[in-house]
Coordinates of C-alpha atoms (C1' of nucleotides) in Angstrom, one line a residue:
Chain A
M1 CA 20.9 17.2 11.1
T2 CA 18.6 19.7 9.4
E3 CA 16.6 17.5 7.1
E4 CA 13.6 19.5 6.2
K5 CA 10.6 17.6 5.2
S6 CA 7.1 19.1 4.8
L7 CA 4.4 17.9 7.2
N8 CA 1.3 16.1 6.2
F9 CA -2.0 17.7 7.2
I10 CA -2.3 15.5 10.3
E11 CA 1.2 16.4 11.5
E12 CA 0.3 20.0 11.1
I13 CA -2.8 19.5 13.3
V14 CA -0.7 17.7 15.9
E15 CA 2.0 20.4 15.9
A16 CA -0.6 23.1 16.2
D17 CA -2.3 21.3 19.1
L18 CA 1.0 20.9 20.9
A19 CA 2.1 24.4 20.3
A20 CA -1.3 25.7 21.6
G21 CA -0.8 23.6 24.7
K22 CA -4.0 21.6 24.0
H23 CA -2.1 18.5 24.8
Q24 CA 1.2 17.9 26.6
T25 CA 1.7 14.6 24.8
I26 CA -0.2 12.7 22.2
A27 CA -2.0 9.4 22.2
T28 CA -3.0 7.5 19.0
R29 CA -4.4 4.0 18.5
F30 CA -4.4 1.4 15.8
P31 CA -7.9 -0.2 15.9
P32 CA -8.2 -3.3 13.7
E33 CA -11.3 -5.5 13.7
P34 CA -10.1 -9.1 14.2
N35 CA -12.0 -10.5 11.3
G36 CA -9.2 -10.8 8.7
Y37 CA -5.6 -10.3 8.1
L38 CA -3.8 -6.9 7.9
H39 CA -3.0 -5.6 4.4
L40 CA -1.0 -2.8 2.8
G41 CA -3.7 -0.3 3.5
H42 CA -3.4 -1.1 7.2
A43 CA 0.4 -0.7 6.9
K44 CA -0.3 2.9 5.9
S45 CA -2.5 3.4 8.9
I46 CA 0.0 1.7 11.3
C47 CA 2.9 3.8 10.0
L48 CA 0.8 6.9 10.4
N49 CA -0.5 6.2 13.9
F50 CA 2.7 4.7 15.4
G51 CA 4.8 7.2 13.4
L52 CA 3.0 10.2 14.9
A53 CA 3.5 9.0 18.4
L54 CA 7.2 8.2 17.8
K55 CA 7.8 11.6 16.2
Y56 CA 6.0 13.6 18.8
G57 CA 6.9 11.5 21.8
G58 CA 3.5 10.0 22.6
K59 CA 2.1 6.5 22.7
T60 CA 0.0 4.3 20.5
N61 CA -2.4 1.6 21.7
L62 CA -3.3 -1.5 19.8
R63 CA -7.0 -1.8 20.2
F64 CA -9.1 -4.6 18.7
D65 CA -12.5 -3.4 17.7
D66 CA -14.2 -6.6 18.6
T67 CA -17.9 -5.7 18.8
N68 CA -19.2 -8.3 16.4
P69 CA -18.6 -11.8 17.7
V70 CA -19.9 -13.6 14.7
T71 CA -17.1 -12.6 12.4
E72 CA -14.2 -12.3 14.8
E73 CA -11.7 -14.9 15.9
V74 CA -8.5 -15.2 18.0
E75 CA -6.6 -16.5 15.0
Y76 CA -6.9 -13.0 13.5
V77 CA -5.9 -11.3 16.8
D78 CA -2.7 -13.3 16.9
N79 CA -1.8 -12.7 13.3
I80 CA -2.5 -9.0 13.6
K81 CA -0.2 -8.7 16.6
Q82 CA 2.5 -10.5 14.7
D83 CA 2.1 -8.3 11.6
V84 CA 2.3 -5.0 13.6
Q85 CA 5.5 -6.2 15.3
W86 CA 7.0 -7.4 12.1
L87 CA 6.4 -4.0 10.6
G88 CA 8.6 -2.7 13.4
F89 CA 6.2 -1.1 15.9
Q90 CA 5.4 -1.8 19.5
W91 CA 2.2 -0.7 21.1
A92 CA 1.9 0.9 24.5
E93 CA -1.1 -1.3 25.6
E94 CA -2.9 -4.2 24.0
L95 CA -6.6 -3.4 24.5
Y96 CA -10.0 -4.6 23.3
A97 CA -13.3 -2.8 22.8
S98 CA -14.8 -5.8 24.6
D99 CA -12.8 -4.7 27.7
Y100 CA -15.2 -1.9 27.9
F101 CA -18.5 -3.7 27.5
Q102 CA -19.7 -3.0 31.1
Q103 CA -18.7 0.6 30.8
L104 CA -20.4 0.9 27.4
Y105 CA -23.5 -0.6 28.9
E106 CA -23.5 2.0 31.6
F107 CA -23.0 4.8 29.0
A108 CA -26.1 3.5 27.2
V109 CA -28.1 3.5 30.5
K110 CA -27.0 7.1 31.0
L111 CA -28.2 8.1 27.6
I112 CA -31.6 6.4 28.1
G113 CA -31.8 8.3 31.4
K114 CA -31.3 11.6 29.6
G115 CA -34.1 10.7 27.2
L116 CA -31.6 10.4 24.4
A117 CA -32.0 6.7 23.6
Y118 CA -34.9 4.3 23.2
V119 CA -35.7 0.7 22.5
D120 CA -37.2 0.0 19.1
D121 CA -39.0 -3.2 18.3
S122 CA -39.1 -2.6 14.5
T123 CA -37.6 -5.1 12.2
S124 CA -34.5 -4.0 10.2
E125 CA -36.7 -3.7 7.1
E126 CA -39.2 -1.4 8.8
M127 CA -36.3 0.7 10.2
A128 CA -34.8 1.0 6.8
K129 CA -38.1 2.1 5.4
Q130 CA -38.6 4.7 8.1
K131 CA -35.1 6.0 7.7
G132 CA -35.8 7.9 4.4
T133 CA -33.1 8.5 1.8
P134 CA -30.3 11.0 1.5
T135 CA -32.7 13.4 -0.2
Q136 CA -35.9 12.5 1.8
P137 CA -36.3 12.8 5.6
G138 CA -37.2 9.8 7.7
K139 CA -40.2 9.4 9.9
N140 CA -40.6 8.8 13.6
N141 CA -42.3 5.6 14.8
N142 CA -44.3 4.9 17.9
Y143 CA -41.5 3.2 19.8
R144 CA -39.7 6.5 19.8
S145 CA -42.0 8.0 22.4
R146 CA -41.5 5.2 25.0
S147 CA -40.9 6.5 28.5
I148 CA -37.5 6.5 30.1
E149 CA -38.7 3.9 32.6
E150 CA -39.9 1.6 29.9
N151 CA -36.7 2.0 27.9
L152 CA -34.6 1.3 31.0
K153 CA -36.6 -1.9 31.8
L154 CA -36.6 -3.1 28.2
F155 CA -32.9 -2.5 27.8
A156 CA -32.2 -4.4 31.0
E157 CA -34.3 -7.3 29.6
M158 CA -32.3 -7.2 26.4
K159 CA -29.1 -7.5 28.4
D160 CA -30.6 -10.3 30.5
G161 CA -31.4 -12.4 27.4
K162 CA -35.1 -12.1 27.6
H163 CA -35.5 -11.3 23.9
P164 CA -34.4 -13.1 20.8
D165 CA -31.9 -11.8 18.2
G166 CA -33.3 -9.1 16.0
S167 CA -36.4 -8.5 18.1
K168 CA -35.2 -5.2 19.6
V169 CA -32.4 -2.6 19.3
L170 CA -31.4 0.4 21.3
R171 CA -31.3 3.6 19.2
A172 CA -30.1 7.1 19.9
K173 CA -32.9 9.6 19.8
I174 CA -31.5 12.4 17.6
D175 CA -33.5 13.5 14.6
M176 CA -35.2 11.3 11.9
A177 CA -35.1 14.3 9.5
H178 CA -31.4 15.1 9.9
V179 CA -29.6 15.7 6.6
N180 CA -26.9 13.3 7.8
M181 CA -28.4 9.8 7.6
L182 CA -26.2 8.6 10.5
M183 CA -27.9 11.1 12.8
R184 CA -31.4 9.6 12.0
D185 CA -31.6 7.7 15.3
P186 CA -28.6 5.3 14.7
V187 CA -28.7 1.8 16.3
L188 CA -26.5 1.7 19.4
Y189 CA -27.0 -1.9 20.6
R190 CA -28.3 -5.1 19.0
I191 CA -29.1 -8.5 20.4
K192 CA -26.8 -11.3 19.4
H193 CA -26.8 -14.5 21.3
A194 CA -23.4 -15.3 20.1
H195 CA -20.2 -16.5 21.7
H196 CA -17.5 -13.8 21.9
H197 CA -13.8 -14.8 21.5
R198 CA -13.0 -12.9 24.8
T199 CA -16.1 -12.4 26.8
G200 CA -17.6 -15.8 26.1
D201 CA -21.3 -15.8 26.8
A202 CA -21.3 -13.0 29.3
W203 CA -23.1 -10.7 26.9
C204 CA -26.0 -11.2 24.5
I205 CA -26.1 -7.5 23.5
Y206 CA -23.3 -5.9 21.6
P207 CA -22.6 -2.3 20.9
M208 CA -22.4 -1.0 17.3
Y209 CA -19.2 0.6 15.9
D210 CA -20.5 4.1 16.6
F211 CA -21.2 3.3 20.2
A212 CA -17.9 1.6 20.8
H213 CA -15.2 3.2 18.8
G214 CA -15.4 6.8 19.9
Q215 CA -16.2 5.7 23.5
S216 CA -13.1 3.5 23.5
D217 CA -11.0 6.4 22.2
S218 CA -12.4 8.5 25.0
I219 CA -11.8 6.0 27.7
E220 CA -8.2 5.7 26.6
Q221 CA -7.9 9.4 26.3
I222 CA -6.7 9.2 22.7
T223 CA -5.9 12.7 21.6
H224 CA -6.0 12.1 17.8
S225 CA -8.3 9.4 16.5
I226 CA -7.3 8.9 12.9
C227 CA -9.4 6.9 10.5
T228 CA -10.1 6.8 6.8
L229 CA -12.4 9.0 4.7
E230 CA -15.5 6.8 4.8
F231 CA -15.9 7.8 8.4
V232 CA -16.2 11.5 7.7
P233 CA -20.1 11.3 8.1
H234 CA -19.6 9.5 11.4
R235 CA -17.7 12.4 12.9
E236 CA -20.9 14.3 13.7
L237 CA -22.3 11.3 15.6
Y238 CA -19.0 10.7 17.2
N239 CA -19.0 14.2 18.6
W240 CA -22.6 14.1 19.6
L241 CA -22.2 11.0 21.7
I242 CA -19.1 12.4 23.4
E243 CA -20.9 15.5 24.2
K244 CA -24.1 13.9 25.6
L245 CA -22.1 11.3 27.5
E246 CA -19.9 14.1 28.8
I247 CA -16.7 12.1 28.4
Y248 CA -13.1 12.9 27.2
P249 CA -13.4 14.7 23.9
T250 CA -11.2 12.8 21.5
K251 CA -11.1 14.4 18.0
Q252 CA -11.4 12.3 14.9
Y253 CA -9.4 13.1 11.7
E254 CA -9.8 11.3 8.4
F255 CA -7.3 10.6 5.6
A256 CA -7.6 8.9 2.2
R257 CA -7.1 5.1 2.3
L258 CA -4.4 3.5 0.1
N259 CA -5.4 2.1 -3.2
M260 CA -2.9 0.4 -5.5
T261 CA -2.9 -0.7 -9.1
Y262 CA -3.5 -4.3 -10.0
T263 CA -4.6 -5.3 -6.5
M264 CA -7.4 -4.8 -4.0
M265 CA -7.6 -4.0 -0.3
S266 CA -11.0 -5.2 0.7
K267 CA -10.8 -7.6 3.6
R268 CA -14.1 -9.1 2.6
K269 CA -12.9 -9.9 -0.9
L270 CA -9.5 -11.2 0.2
L271 CA -11.4 -13.5 2.6
Q272 CA -13.3 -14.7 -0.4
L273 CA -10.1 -15.5 -2.3
V274 CA -8.9 -17.5 0.7
N275 CA -12.2 -19.4 1.2
E276 CA -12.7 -20.2 -2.4
K277 CA -9.1 -21.4 -2.6
L278 CA -8.3 -19.0 -5.4
V279 CA -5.0 -18.3 -3.5
N280 CA -3.2 -20.5 -1.1
G281 CA -4.2 -18.8 2.1
W282 CA -3.9 -15.4 3.6
D283 CA -0.1 -15.5 3.4
D284 CA -0.1 -16.5 -0.3
P285 CA 2.8 -14.4 -1.7
R286 CA 0.4 -12.9 -4.3
M287 CA -1.8 -11.5 -1.6
P288 CA -1.5 -7.8 -0.6
T289 CA -1.7 -8.9 3.1
L290 CA 1.3 -8.2 5.3
S291 CA 1.8 -11.9 5.8
G292 CA 1.6 -12.4 2.1
V293 CA 4.2 -9.8 1.2
R294 CA 6.4 -11.0 4.1
R295 CA 6.4 -14.5 2.7
R296 CA 7.0 -13.0 -0.7
G297 CA 10.2 -11.5 0.6
Y298 CA 9.3 -7.8 1.1
T299 CA 11.0 -6.2 4.1
P300 CA 9.5 -4.0 6.8
E301 CA 12.1 -1.4 6.0
A302 CA 10.8 -1.3 2.4
L303 CA 7.2 -1.1 3.5
R304 CA 7.9 1.8 5.9
E305 CA 9.8 3.6 3.2
F306 CA 6.9 3.1 0.9
C307 CA 4.4 4.5 3.4
D308 CA 6.6 7.5 3.8
K309 CA 6.8 8.1 0.1
I310 CA 3.1 7.9 -0.6
G311 CA 2.3 10.6 1.9
V312 CA -1.0 11.3 3.7
A313 CA -3.7 13.4 2.3
K314 CA -7.5 13.6 1.8
R315 CA -7.9 13.0 -2.0
D316 CA -8.6 9.7 -3.5
N317 CA -5.5 8.1 -4.9
L318 CA -4.3 5.1 -6.9
I319 CA -0.7 4.3 -6.2
D320 CA 1.4 2.6 -8.9
I321 CA 2.4 -0.8 -7.5
G322 CA 5.7 0.0 -9.2
L323 CA 6.5 2.4 -6.4
L324 CA 6.3 -0.4 -3.8
E325 CA 8.5 -2.6 -6.0
F326 CA 11.0 0.3 -6.3
C327 CA 11.2 0.5 -2.5
V328 CA 11.6 -3.3 -2.2
R329 CA 14.4 -3.3 -4.8
E330 CA 16.1 -0.3 -3.2
H331 CA 16.3 -2.1 0.2
L332 CA 17.1 -5.6 -1.1
N333 CA 19.8 -4.3 -3.3
K334 CA 21.6 -3.2 -0.2
I335 CA 21.1 -6.4 1.9
A336 CA 20.6 -9.4 -0.4
E337 CA 23.6 -11.6 -1.1
R338 CA 24.1 -12.5 -4.8
R339 CA 23.9 -16.0 -6.1
M340 CA 24.0 -17.6 -9.5
V341 CA 21.0 -19.7 -10.6
V342 CA 20.1 -21.0 -14.0
F343 CA 16.4 -21.2 -14.8
D344 CA 16.3 -22.5 -18.3
P345 CA 19.5 -24.5 -18.7
L346 CA 21.7 -24.9 -21.8
K347 CA 24.8 -27.1 -21.5
V348 CA 28.2 -25.6 -22.2
V349 CA 31.2 -27.8 -22.6
I350 CA 34.6 -26.1 -22.3
T351 CA 36.5 -28.2 -24.8
N352 CA 40.0 -27.0 -23.7
Y353 CA 39.3 -27.6 -20.0
A354 CA 40.6 -30.9 -18.7
E355 CA 38.1 -33.6 -18.1
G356 CA 37.6 -34.4 -14.4
K357 CA 39.3 -31.2 -13.4
S358 CA 37.6 -28.6 -11.2
E359 CA 38.7 -25.5 -9.4
I360 CA 37.3 -23.1 -6.8
L361 CA 36.7 -19.5 -7.8
T362 CA 35.4 -16.8 -5.6
S363 CA 32.7 -14.2 -6.1
E364 CA 31.6 -11.3 -4.1
N365 CA 28.4 -11.7 -2.1
N366 CA 27.3 -8.1 -2.4
T367 CA 29.4 -5.1 -3.5
E368 CA 26.7 -2.8 -2.1
A369 CA 27.1 -4.0 1.4
E370 CA 29.8 -2.8 3.8
N371 CA 31.4 -6.1 4.4
G372 CA 29.7 -8.3 1.9
G373 CA 32.5 -10.9 1.8
H374 CA 33.0 -13.6 -0.7
R375 CA 31.8 -17.1 -1.4
E376 CA 33.3 -20.0 -3.3
M377 CA 32.1 -21.3 -6.6
P378 CA 33.3 -24.5 -8.2
F379 CA 34.2 -24.4 -11.9
S380 CA 34.5 -27.4 -14.2
R381 CA 34.3 -28.6 -17.8
E382 CA 30.6 -28.8 -18.1
L383 CA 28.4 -25.8 -17.2
W384 CA 24.8 -24.6 -17.3
I385 CA 24.1 -21.2 -18.7
E386 CA 20.7 -19.6 -19.4
R387 CA 19.3 -20.6 -22.7
E388 CA 18.3 -17.0 -23.2
D389 CA 21.9 -16.0 -23.1
F390 CA 22.7 -17.6 -26.4
M391 CA 21.3 -16.6 -29.8
E392 CA 22.2 -18.2 -33.1
N393 CA 21.3 -15.2 -35.1
P394 CA 21.7 -12.2 -32.7
P395 CA 20.4 -8.7 -33.5
K396 CA 23.0 -5.9 -33.6
K397 CA 22.8 -4.8 -29.9
Y398 CA 22.8 -8.3 -28.5
F399 CA 26.0 -8.7 -26.4
R400 CA 25.7 -12.2 -25.0
L401 CA 26.8 -15.5 -26.6
S402 CA 26.5 -16.2 -30.3
P403 CA 28.3 -18.5 -32.7
G404 CA 32.0 -17.4 -32.8
G405 CA 31.2 -14.8 -30.1
M406 CA 32.7 -14.2 -26.7
V407 CA 31.2 -13.6 -23.4
R408 CA 32.5 -13.3 -19.8
L409 CA 31.3 -15.9 -17.3
K410 CA 30.7 -13.8 -14.2
S411 CA 33.6 -14.2 -11.7
A412 CA 35.2 -16.8 -13.9
F413 CA 36.6 -16.8 -17.5
I414 CA 35.9 -15.5 -20.9
I415 CA 34.6 -18.1 -23.2
K416 CA 34.2 -18.3 -27.0
C417 CA 31.5 -20.2 -28.7
E418 CA 33.1 -22.6 -31.2
E419 CA 30.4 -25.0 -32.1
V420 CA 26.6 -25.3 -31.8
I421 CA 25.3 -28.8 -31.3
K422 CA 21.7 -29.5 -32.4
D423 CA 19.4 -32.5 -32.3
A424 CA 17.5 -33.9 -35.3
Q425 CA 14.9 -31.3 -35.1
G426 CA 17.4 -28.5 -35.2
H427 CA 17.0 -27.7 -31.6
V428 CA 20.2 -26.4 -29.9
T429 CA 21.2 -28.9 -27.2
E430 CA 24.7 -28.0 -26.3
L431 CA 27.4 -25.4 -26.9
H432 CA 31.1 -26.3 -27.4
C433 CA 33.2 -23.4 -26.2
S434 CA 36.8 -22.7 -25.5
Y435 CA 37.9 -20.7 -22.5
V436 CA 40.7 -18.2 -22.1
P437 CA 42.8 -19.4 -19.1
E438 CA 44.5 -16.0 -18.6
S439 CA 41.1 -14.2 -18.4
R440 CA 40.4 -15.4 -14.9
S441 CA 38.5 -12.9 -12.8
G442 CA 40.7 -10.6 -10.7
Q443 CA 43.8 -11.6 -12.6
D444 CA 42.9 -11.1 -16.2
S445 CA 45.9 -10.6 -18.4
S446 CA 44.2 -11.5 -21.6
G447 CA 43.8 -8.0 -22.8
L448 CA 40.4 -9.0 -24.1
H449 CA 37.4 -6.8 -23.7
V450 CA 33.9 -8.3 -23.8
K451 CA 30.7 -6.5 -23.2
G452 CA 28.5 -9.3 -22.1
V453 CA 28.7 -11.0 -18.7
I454 CA 26.4 -13.9 -17.9
H455 CA 25.8 -16.1 -14.9
W456 CA 26.5 -19.9 -14.9
V457 CA 26.6 -22.9 -12.7
S458 CA 29.0 -25.9 -12.8
A459 CA 26.8 -28.9 -13.9
L460 CA 28.7 -31.3 -11.7
H461 CA 28.2 -29.2 -8.6
A462 CA 24.7 -27.7 -9.2
T463 CA 21.9 -28.2 -6.7
E464 CA 18.4 -28.5 -8.0
V465 CA 15.7 -26.2 -6.5
E466 CA 12.2 -25.0 -7.2
V467 CA 11.4 -21.5 -8.0
R468 CA 8.0 -19.8 -7.9
L469 CA 7.5 -16.8 -10.1
Y470 CA 4.8 -14.4 -9.2
D471 CA 3.0 -11.8 -11.2
R472 CA 0.3 -9.3 -10.3
L473 CA -2.9 -10.9 -8.8
F474 CA -5.2 -9.0 -11.1
V475 CA -5.0 -7.9 -14.7
T476 CA -7.0 -4.8 -14.3
E477 CA -5.2 -1.6 -13.2
D478 CA -8.0 0.0 -11.2
M479 CA -9.9 -2.7 -9.4
G480 CA -11.9 0.0 -7.7
S481 CA -13.6 1.0 -10.9
I482 CA -14.9 -2.4 -12.0
E483 CA -18.6 -3.2 -12.0
D484 CA -18.6 -7.0 -12.5
D485 CA -17.3 -9.7 -10.2
F486 CA -13.8 -9.0 -9.2
K487 CA -12.9 -12.6 -9.7
N488 CA -13.3 -12.1 -13.4
H489 CA -10.2 -10.0 -13.2
L490 CA -7.8 -12.5 -11.7
N491 CA -4.6 -13.0 -13.5
P492 CA -4.4 -16.6 -14.6
H493 CA -0.6 -16.4 -14.8
S494 CA 0.0 -14.9 -11.4
L495 CA 2.0 -18.0 -10.3
K496 CA 4.4 -19.9 -12.4
V497 CA 6.3 -22.8 -10.8
V498 CA 9.6 -23.7 -12.3
N499 CA 11.1 -27.0 -11.2
K500 CA 14.6 -28.2 -11.9
V501 CA 16.3 -24.9 -11.6
Y502 CA 20.1 -25.2 -11.2
A503 CA 21.6 -23.3 -8.4
E504 CA 25.2 -22.9 -7.3
P505 CA 26.1 -25.0 -4.2
A506 CA 26.4 -22.1 -1.8
L507 CA 22.6 -21.7 -2.0
A508 CA 22.0 -25.1 -0.3
K509 CA 22.8 -23.5 3.1
A510 CA 19.9 -21.0 2.8
K511 CA 17.4 -20.8 5.7
V512 CA 13.8 -19.9 5.5
S513 CA 13.1 -16.2 4.6
D514 CA 16.8 -15.7 3.7
K515 CA 16.9 -13.1 0.9
F516 CA 19.1 -13.3 -2.2
Q517 CA 19.6 -11.7 -5.5
F518 CA 19.8 -14.3 -8.2
L519 CA 22.1 -12.6 -10.5
R520 CA 20.3 -11.0 -13.5
M521 CA 17.1 -12.9 -12.5
G522 CA 15.6 -11.0 -9.6
Y523 CA 15.3 -11.1 -5.8
F524 CA 14.3 -14.3 -4.2
C525 CA 13.7 -15.6 -0.7
L526 CA 13.4 -19.1 0.7
D527 CA 9.8 -20.3 1.2
P528 CA 8.7 -22.2 4.3
D529 CA 7.4 -25.0 1.9
S530 CA 11.1 -25.9 1.5
T531 CA 12.2 -29.4 2.7
K532 CA 15.7 -30.8 3.2
G533 CA 15.6 -32.4 -0.2
K534 CA 14.0 -29.6 -2.1
L535 CA 14.5 -25.9 -1.6
V536 CA 11.7 -23.6 -2.8
F537 CA 12.4 -19.9 -3.6
N538 CA 9.8 -17.2 -4.1
R539 CA 10.6 -14.5 -6.6
T540 CA 10.1 -11.3 -4.5
V541 CA 10.5 -8.9 -7.4
T542 CA 12.3 -8.9 -10.7
L543 CA 15.4 -6.7 -11.4
R544 CA 14.7 -3.5 -13.3
D545 CA 15.1 -4.4 -17.0
S546 CA 16.2 -1.8 -19.5
K547 CA 17.0 -4.3 -22.3
Chain B
rU1 C1' -31.7 16.2 -7.7
rG2 C1' -29.9 16.7 -0.7
rU3 C1' -25.5 17.0 2.6
rC4 C1' -20.4 16.3 3.3
rC5 C1' -15.2 15.6 1.4
rC6 C1' -11.7 16.3 -2.6
rG7 C1' -9.6 18.6 -7.6
rU8 C1' -1.4 20.6 -8.7
rG9 C1' 2.9 16.6 -14.6
rG10 C1' 1.2 9.7 -16.6
rU11 C1' 1.1 8.4 -10.8
rG12 C1' 1.7 10.2 -5.9
rU13 C1' 3.1 14.2 -2.7
rA14 C1' 5.1 19.5 -1.6
rA15 C1' 5.0 24.7 -2.2
rU16 C1' 1.3 27.7 4.6
rG17 C1' -0.4 35.2 -0.4
rG18 C1' 5.8 36.3 -3.3
rU19 C1' 10.5 32.2 -9.0
rA20 C1' 5.4 25.6 -9.1
rA21 C1' 9.2 21.4 -6.7
rC22 C1' 10.5 16.3 -5.0
rA23 C1' 9.9 11.1 -5.8
rC24 C1' 8.2 7.1 -9.0
rU25 C1' 7.2 6.0 -14.2
rG26 C1' 8.8 7.0 -19.3
rC27 C1' 12.7 8.4 -22.9
rA28 C1' 18.1 9.5 -24.0
rG29 C1' 23.2 9.1 -22.6
rA30 C1' 27.7 7.8 -19.3
rU31 C1' 29.9 4.1 -16.1
rU32 C1' 29.7 -1.1 -15.1
rU33 C1' 32.8 -8.5 -14.7
rU34 C1' 24.8 -8.3 -13.1
rG35 C1' 21.6 -5.0 -20.0
rA36 C1' 21.3 -4.6 -12.1
rU37 C1' 23.4 -0.7 -9.1
rU38 C1' 25.4 4.3 -9.7
rC39 C1' 25.5 9.0 -12.4
rU40 C1' 23.7 12.8 -16.1
rG41 C1' 20.0 15.0 -19.0
rC42 C1' 15.0 15.3 -21.1
rC43 C1' 9.6 15.0 -21.4
rU44 C1' 5.2 16.4 -18.7
rU45 C1' 1.8 20.2 -14.0
rU46 C1' -2.0 24.2 -10.8
rC47 C1' -10.3 21.8 -13.5
rU48 C1' -13.2 26.3 -15.5
rA49 C1' -15.1 31.3 -15.0
rG50 C1' -15.5 35.5 -12.1
rG51 C1' -13.8 38.3 -7.7
rU52 C1' -10.2 40.1 -3.6
rU53 C1' -5.0 41.7 -3.9
rC54 C1' 0.8 45.2 -6.0
rG55 C1' 0.9 39.8 -6.4
rA56 C1' -3.5 33.8 -6.2
rG57 C1' -2.0 26.7 -6.9
rU58 C1' -3.0 29.1 -2.1
rC59 C1' -8.4 33.5 -0.1
rC60 C1' -14.0 34.3 -1.7
rU61 C1' -18.3 32.9 -5.1
rA62 C1' -20.3 30.0 -8.9
rG63 C1' -19.9 26.1 -12.2
rC64 C1' -17.7 21.5 -13.8
rG65 C1' -15.5 16.8 -12.4
rG66 C1' -14.5 12.7 -8.8
rG67 C1' -15.7 10.4 -4.2
rA68 C1' -18.7 9.3 0.3
rC69 C1' -23.6 8.8 2.8
rA70 C1' -30.0 5.1 3.0
rA71 C1' -25.9 -2.7 7.3
rC72 C1' -29.1 -4.9 13.8
rC73 C1' -20.7 -4.5 9.4
rA74 C1' -16.4 -1.9 11.0

RNA sequence: UGUCCCGUGGUGUAAUGGUAACACUGCAGAUUUUGAUUCUGCCUUUCUAGGUUCGAGUCCUAGCGGGACAACCA
């Protein structure tokens, strides 16, 4: 196979490194902080990191960046692991930055010993003031000139719990006038008398991101440490620490994070939606979380295809959510069995069909699938059709049912509308139709040609289900550009529940997360809220509509 | 009035000094027992100005535009 696909800029770097013999094999890592659920932006990162290792024969570690015990929880750890596996990837090792706390502590001592770190007693307000601004240099304070011995002693005291939260920090001693704000003596360690989900109460000082992430990369001998663009300014510090600590020189590379129309990827804001009950949990099918889209009915295959299609580059982007939906439809079209379900029922009585009679017809499950097979559908005198599939005064290009008009009932017969029954208000309540017995699907000898084909369900055999119709979570296309509260942009119609939807009997056998195409209505999957008495289906995505 | 990153159709992404292309979207048509799928066609592109070069989307300079950076968050 000679499929030629151009490389993204990171693949080019990897290939160049491999070609130059810089590495024999590569190692990447996916480093989530366990303070929330994974979302579509993480999917991009996961596909990139794991994809690279798969493509070039390396390995990928799953490493939890758990250096802030106050926001992190095991619940998140468990769900993150589940999401990564669901997406279809397996990590080489499951690791935690907290595994390295002792090592990190020793790194800090080494830095102090080299005169490259000091204990600062300033408050965070004072430190902010001394730091300057992007256009003004910062100032040194008196703590900066403490002796190595004093720093060593004080840092040990911090570790031993002799000082309260916020009273002291350990800072790198770099340059308070540096043009890069991150190089103006960044905080390395802070005191937090907090219980950690893994290390318990063993520590009361915790390293900051900049003193944990790069060091963890280095300890694991990660060859390519890939992160998003907001970490570009951190790279200088990342390299400085590796150099001063004299440890394995991992290289950091940055790519542009995923942004999508009508949604939002901020973990902090997603948490807010959950906490304020504006959605029904992290796995609400409207959420851009992996657990949300999974419950919605998206498939890992579709997500991986999507990540492949959006590419990897360094410029800011806003991906049309329609592209994700395209990928979802593309996959579901191949794998989802078809079923007939009537959402807004209108009764049809077949006047020339014997009362009490019924017969079994068959319909293909999926003509797109290799061995899609068939299912049985009962047909009888009284049927439900979609109210929308009948019009009393149809426009020219309408080719469904109208008075005196004919239509094909999918996988069944051609019927003709003979009489429209209305109530006192003039509301259509029922249609009386005749059917053409020799037009039966597969053995049609009627010679009739009708353009319209509609779905239907036998009223006698229908099973009642609930359907949840989802729309975009936000009404604003670019949520990154708003200046007011993001909650002002929530779509009030993002969820519409339709009860009493009539489904063909074959659907009653559905199991949770089973995926179907409801003919002409969209793709649906069975929600875990379903009970024996009542099945609940989520609309994953509509069908393309070119009406 | 700083430093860094980035500017290619409507949206993404390619083209690695040699004919600007692929996908999505949109529009038009064909096929269709799903107005789906499938198929065909069309619309629409290198931020600006200089420079290097036989030749620049690509290299250089400047400008313009967008983004990032002043958490004891990651």
